[in-house]
Amino acid sequence: MEIFHIVNAVRQKLSQYDALQVSEILNDKPISQDELSEIESHISFKFPDSLRHLFINHSSSLRFSWDDDGKRFFGEDCRYGGLNLISPIQIKNLFEDMREMVEETKAELSEEYDEGKQALVDDWSFWIPIVLFHNGDAFCIDTRTGNIVFLEHDVMDGGPNLHGIVLAQNIDDLISKWSIVGFVDIYDWTEGVNDDGINIESPVFSKLVPLFV
């Protein structure tokens, strides 16, 4: 099933749960194939087919959110979620910022080694942000592997914590697994993944999964 329809189906299921606060899906007009190709050339990365189809045929971005309003229906760790799949233009701009940060941090590392800064330099040049969270964290495509990885926006300050944790094998795997847990946003993703990425059988999701399966 296409990304657009999967997200819409999840949103509809969540909205049937009267106790939840669920926003409408917000989107932007599709991008032309020429515009998308120009952005891909600029960042030296071709988006996966499913994302290209979404951007060209449905919407250049997808956003919705949900919140249990403090009720803890799905447990202490599954209180809110949603999806902020950013547009190709946003992706390009954010990736440019990340590359600038890498160059600035390289200069700092030449004077003094720091584990967090080294992690940023080693990875951010290869990570394409696709899902952005309010605090600046992101889910990214690692161009070296195709895996979806967790970007900590402050890794250079506190050192690696969730930095680089694998959420899925690729974008289609991410949407497939993450949709089964309602695009929930949990604080510590180490509790919700295994070696293959998001683990829908993890105890942290036990009260949420039945809503979608």
mmCIF file of C-alpha atoms in Angstrom:
data_model
loop_
_atom_site.group_PDB
_atom_site.id
_atom_site.type_symbol
_atom_site.label_atom_id
_atom_site.label_comp_id
_atom_site.label_asym_id
_atom_site.label_seq_id
_atom_site.Cartn_x
_atom_site.Cartn_y
_atom_site.Cartn_z
ATOM 1 C CA MET A 1 0.000 0.000 0.000
ATOM 2 C CA GLU A 2 1.236 3.521 -0.792
ATOM 3 C CA ILE A 3 2.572 5.764 1.990
ATOM 4 C CA PHE A 4 -0.265 8.280 1.604
ATOM 5 C CA HIS A 5 -2.948 5.622 2.065
ATOM 6 C CA ILE A 6 -1.164 3.951 4.987
ATOM 7 C CA VAL A 7 -0.885 7.248 6.862
ATOM 8 C CA ASN A 8 -4.517 8.082 6.153
ATOM 9 C CA ALA A 9 -5.646 4.642 7.377
ATOM 10 C CA VAL A 10 -3.710 5.050 10.633
ATOM 11 C CA ARG A 11 -5.141 8.497 11.194
ATOM 12 C CA GLN A 12 -8.682 7.187 10.641
ATOM 13 C CA LYS A 13 -8.219 4.375 13.149
ATOM 14 C CA LEU A 14 -6.842 6.768 15.737
ATOM 15 C CA SER A 15 -9.707 9.205 15.214
ATOM 16 C CA GLN A 16 -12.217 6.431 15.972
ATOM 17 C CA TYR A 17 -10.757 6.281 19.486
ATOM 18 C CA ASP A 18 -12.868 8.998 21.091
ATOM 19 C CA ALA A 19 -10.489 9.623 23.963
ATOM 20 C CA LEU A 20 -7.628 10.705 21.697
ATOM 21 C CA GLN A 21 -6.933 14.160 20.321
ATOM 22 C CA VAL A 22 -6.138 13.568 16.646
ATOM 23 C CA SER A 23 -5.296 16.322 14.171
ATOM 24 C CA GLU A 24 -6.233 16.416 10.534
ATOM 25 C CA ILE A 25 -3.637 15.397 7.968
ATOM 26 C CA LEU A 26 -1.890 18.457 6.569
ATOM 27 C CA ASN A 27 -0.161 18.258 3.242
ATOM 28 C CA ASP A 28 1.316 20.391 0.502
ATOM 29 C CA LYS A 29 0.879 20.321 -3.243
ATOM 30 C CA PRO A 30 2.916 17.669 -5.077
ATOM 31 C CA ILE A 31 6.293 18.550 -6.498
ATOM 32 C CA SER A 32 7.052 18.126 -10.181
ATOM 33 C CA GLN A 33 9.378 15.392 -11.329
ATOM 34 C CA ASP A 34 11.812 17.988 -12.685
ATOM 35 C CA GLU A 35 11.865 19.857 -9.358
ATOM 36 C CA LEU A 36 12.431 16.627 -7.464
ATOM 37 C CA SER A 37 15.228 15.561 -9.807
ATOM 38 C CA GLU A 38 16.909 18.935 -9.337
ATOM 39 C CA ILE A 39 16.826 18.529 -5.553
ATOM 40 C CA GLU A 40 18.136 14.962 -5.839
ATOM 41 C CA SER A 41 21.009 16.211 -7.967
ATOM 42 C CA HIS A 42 21.753 18.945 -5.444
ATOM 43 C CA ILE A 43 22.004 16.528 -2.510
ATOM 44 C CA SER A 44 23.515 13.688 -4.603
ATOM 45 C CA PHE A 45 20.808 11.269 -3.527
ATOM 46 C CA LYS A 46 17.842 9.710 -5.301
ATOM 47 C CA PHE A 47 14.831 9.195 -3.054
ATOM 48 C CA PRO A 48 13.345 5.685 -2.819
ATOM 49 C CA ASP A 49 10.541 4.972 -5.283
ATOM 50 C CA SER A 50 7.788 5.067 -2.649
ATOM 51 C CA LEU A 51 8.832 8.545 -1.492
ATOM 52 C CA ARG A 52 9.183 9.794 -5.067
ATOM 53 C CA HIS A 53 5.662 8.528 -5.808
ATOM 54 C CA LEU A 54 4.300 10.329 -2.755
ATOM 55 C CA PHE A 55 6.065 13.604 -3.523
ATOM 56 C CA ILE A 56 5.070 13.640 -7.213
ATOM 57 C CA ASN A 57 1.578 12.139 -7.120
ATOM 58 C CA HIS A 58 0.063 12.955 -3.718
ATOM 59 C CA SER A 59 1.836 15.494 -1.554
ATOM 60 C CA SER A 60 5.297 16.933 -1.021
ATOM 61 C CA SER A 61 4.861 16.499 2.750
ATOM 62 C CA LEU A 62 2.583 14.766 5.269
ATOM 63 C CA ARG A 63 1.834 15.915 8.824
ATOM 64 C CA PHE A 64 -0.563 14.823 11.528
ATOM 65 C CA SER A 65 -0.392 14.290 15.281
ATOM 66 C CA TRP A 66 -2.216 12.587 18.123
ATOM 67 C CA ASP A 67 -2.181 12.895 21.905
ATOM 68 C CA ASP A 68 -3.902 10.941 24.650
ATOM 69 C CA ASP A 69 -4.313 14.128 26.733
ATOM 70 C CA GLY A 70 -2.504 12.616 29.691
ATOM 71 C CA LYS A 71 -4.768 9.572 29.982
ATOM 72 C CA ARG A 72 -1.996 6.948 29.463
ATOM 73 C CA PHE A 73 -4.364 4.644 27.547
ATOM 74 C CA PHE A 74 -1.473 2.940 25.778
ATOM 75 C CA GLY A 75 0.994 3.076 28.649
ATOM 76 C CA GLU A 76 3.348 5.633 30.107
ATOM 77 C CA ASP A 77 5.659 5.606 27.082
ATOM 78 C CA CYS A 78 3.038 5.743 24.315
ATOM 79 C CA ARG A 79 1.239 8.995 25.041
ATOM 80 C CA TYR A 80 1.558 10.830 21.740
ATOM 81 C CA GLY A 81 2.722 10.437 18.175
ATOM 82 C CA GLY A 82 2.126 11.345 14.589
ATOM 83 C CA LEU A 83 4.138 11.892 11.458
ATOM 84 C CA ASN A 84 6.026 14.899 10.127
ATOM 85 C CA LEU A 85 7.337 13.699 6.788
ATOM 86 C CA ILE A 86 9.054 16.792 5.479
ATOM 87 C CA SER A 87 9.109 18.021 1.891
ATOM 88 C CA PRO A 88 12.035 17.584 -0.509
ATOM 89 C CA ILE A 89 12.793 21.315 -0.248
ATOM 90 C CA GLN A 90 12.871 21.094 3.557
ATOM 91 C CA ILE A 91 15.036 17.996 3.288
ATOM 92 C CA LYS A 92 17.506 19.812 1.023
ATOM 93 C CA ASN A 93 17.705 22.835 3.328
ATOM 94 C CA LEU A 94 18.117 20.750 6.466
ATOM 95 C CA PHE A 95 20.727 18.522 4.837
ATOM 96 C CA GLU A 96 22.682 21.611 3.774
ATOM 97 C CA ASP A 97 22.605 22.836 7.374
ATOM 98 C CA MET A 98 23.841 19.448 8.531
ATOM 99 C CA ARG A 99 26.753 19.517 6.088
ATOM 100 C CA GLU A 100 27.714 22.998 7.268
ATOM 101 C CA MET A 101 27.625 21.716 10.831
ATOM 102 C CA VAL A 102 29.927 18.865 9.849
ATOM 103 C CA GLU A 103 32.502 21.281 8.407
ATOM 104 C CA GLU A 104 32.352 23.532 11.470
ATOM 105 C CA THR A 105 32.700 20.548 13.794
ATOM 106 C CA LYS A 106 35.669 19.162 11.870
ATOM 107 C CA ALA A 107 37.522 22.365 12.655
ATOM 108 C CA GLU A 108 36.692 22.033 16.338
ATOM 109 C CA LEU A 109 37.826 18.400 16.378
ATOM 110 C CA SER A 110 41.192 19.391 14.969
ATOM 111 C CA GLU A 111 41.816 21.179 18.244
ATOM 112 C CA GLU A 112 40.261 18.732 20.729
ATOM 113 C CA TYR A 113 38.689 15.279 20.389
ATOM 114 C CA ASP A 114 35.079 14.862 21.515
ATOM 115 C CA GLU A 115 33.018 11.683 21.135
ATOM 116 C CA GLY A 116 29.766 13.450 20.318
ATOM 117 C CA LYS A 117 31.350 15.740 17.765
ATOM 118 C CA GLN A 118 33.155 12.808 16.171
ATOM 119 C CA ALA A 119 29.847 10.950 15.801
ATOM 120 C CA LEU A 120 28.352 13.986 14.058
ATOM 121 C CA VAL A 121 31.279 14.267 11.653
ATOM 122 C CA ASP A 122 31.294 10.546 10.898
ATOM 123 C CA ASP A 123 27.593 10.315 10.049
ATOM 124 C CA TRP A 124 25.724 13.524 9.283
ATOM 125 C CA SER A 125 27.224 13.940 5.811
ATOM 126 C CA PHE A 126 25.604 10.623 4.878
ATOM 127 C CA TRP A 127 22.210 11.002 6.549
ATOM 128 C CA ILE A 128 19.213 12.379 4.639
ATOM 129 C CA PRO A 129 16.539 13.636 7.108
ATOM 130 C CA ILE A 130 12.993 12.633 6.164
ATOM 131 C CA VAL A 131 10.978 12.704 9.408
ATOM 132 C CA LEU A 132 11.450 15.646 11.755
ATOM 133 C CA PHE A 133 10.420 15.901 15.407
ATOM 134 C CA HIS A 134 9.607 19.039 17.390
ATOM 135 C CA ASN A 135 12.853 18.946 19.376
ATOM 136 C CA GLY A 136 15.039 18.747 16.271
ATOM 137 C CA ASP A 137 15.649 14.996 16.315
ATOM 138 C CA ALA A 138 14.994 13.210 13.032
ATOM 139 C CA PHE A 139 14.650 9.866 11.293
ATOM 140 C CA CYS A 140 17.141 9.773 8.421
ATOM 141 C CA ILE A 141 18.054 7.582 5.496
ATOM 142 C CA ASP A 142 21.672 6.474 5.860
ATOM 143 C CA THR A 143 22.863 6.700 2.260
ATOM 144 C CA ARG A 144 25.587 4.125 2.949
ATOM 145 C CA THR A 145 23.146 1.361 3.897
ATOM 146 C CA GLY A 146 19.621 2.526 3.089
ATOM 147 C CA ASN A 147 18.714 1.988 6.743
ATOM 148 C CA ILE A 148 16.520 4.447 8.652
ATOM 149 C CA VAL A 149 18.520 5.771 11.594
ATOM 150 C CA PHE A 150 17.895 8.086 14.537
ATOM 151 C CA LEU A 151 19.539 11.495 14.480
ATOM 152 C CA GLU A 152 20.024 13.195 17.840
ATOM 153 C CA HIS A 153 20.047 16.929 17.249
ATOM 154 C CA ASP A 154 22.258 17.498 20.290
ATOM 155 C CA VAL A 155 24.680 14.610 19.863
ATOM 156 C CA MET A 156 27.558 17.077 19.789
ATOM 157 C CA ASP A 157 26.604 18.347 23.254
ATOM 158 C CA GLY A 158 25.743 15.222 25.227
ATOM 159 C CA GLY A 159 27.525 12.551 23.228
ATOM 160 C CA PRO A 160 25.928 9.559 21.509
ATOM 161 C CA ASN A 161 22.849 8.112 23.190
ATOM 162 C CA LEU A 162 20.229 7.166 20.605
ATOM 163 C CA HIS A 163 22.550 8.349 17.852
ATOM 164 C CA GLY A 164 22.522 5.937 14.921
ATOM 165 C CA ILE A 165 20.014 3.482 16.316
ATOM 166 C CA VAL A 166 18.416 1.603 13.391
ATOM 167 C CA LEU A 167 14.638 2.038 13.156
ATOM 168 C CA ALA A 168 14.099 0.088 9.930
ATOM 169 C CA GLN A 169 15.880 -1.485 6.993
ATOM 170 C CA ASN A 170 14.505 1.116 4.561
ATOM 171 C CA ILE A 171 11.686 3.659 4.201
ATOM 172 C CA ASP A 172 9.057 1.078 3.265
ATOM 173 C CA ASP A 173 10.021 -1.052 6.255
ATOM 174 C CA LEU A 174 9.762 2.026 8.497
ATOM 175 C CA ILE A 175 6.266 2.965 7.332
ATOM 176 C CA SER A 176 5.097 -0.642 7.553
ATOM 177 C CA LYS A 177 6.316 -1.202 11.125
ATOM 178 C CA TRP A 178 5.821 2.267 12.540
ATOM 179 C CA SER A 179 2.229 2.397 11.282
ATOM 180 C CA ILE A 180 1.408 -0.743 13.298
ATOM 181 C CA VAL A 181 2.253 1.221 16.440
ATOM 182 C CA GLY A 182 0.372 4.324 15.283
ATOM 183 C CA PHE A 183 3.465 6.383 14.450
ATOM 184 C CA VAL A 184 4.014 6.683 18.191
ATOM 185 C CA ASP A 185 6.899 8.801 19.467
ATOM 186 C CA ILE A 186 8.548 7.154 22.447
ATOM 187 C CA TYR A 187 11.250 8.795 24.541
ATOM 188 C CA ASP A 188 13.721 5.902 24.506
ATOM 189 C CA TRP A 189 13.689 4.081 21.190
ATOM 190 C CA THR A 190 16.080 1.449 22.531
ATOM 191 C CA GLU A 191 13.019 -0.014 24.287
ATOM 192 C CA GLY A 192 11.138 -0.399 21.014
ATOM 193 C CA VAL A 193 13.664 -1.854 18.591
ATOM 194 C CA ASN A 194 15.585 -5.038 17.958
ATOM 195 C CA ASP A 195 18.299 -5.873 15.430
ATOM 196 C CA ASP A 196 15.802 -5.428 12.570
ATOM 197 C CA GLY A 197 14.461 -2.042 13.698
ATOM 198 C CA ILE A 198 11.101 -1.237 15.284
ATOM 199 C CA ASN A 199 9.905 -4.305 17.164
ATOM 200 C CA ILE A 200 6.110 -4.361 17.274
ATOM 201 C CA GLU A 201 6.301 -7.221 19.787
ATOM 202 C CA SER A 202 8.149 -5.083 22.318
ATOM 203 C CA PRO A 203 6.308 -4.751 25.660
ATOM 204 C CA VAL A 204 6.386 -0.962 25.311
ATOM 205 C CA PHE A 205 3.859 -1.256 22.444
ATOM 206 C CA SER A 206 1.654 -3.971 23.955
ATOM 207 C CA LYS A 207 -1.363 -1.715 24.580
ATOM 208 C CA LEU A 208 -1.073 0.119 21.280
ATOM 209 C CA VAL A 209 -0.631 -2.643 18.702
ATOM 210 C CA PRO A 210 -4.125 -4.186 19.149
ATOM 211 C CA LEU A 211 -5.627 -0.985 17.763
ATOM 212 C CA PHE A 212 -3.953 -1.592 14.387
ATOM 213 C CA VAL A 213 -3.784 -5.370 13.908
#
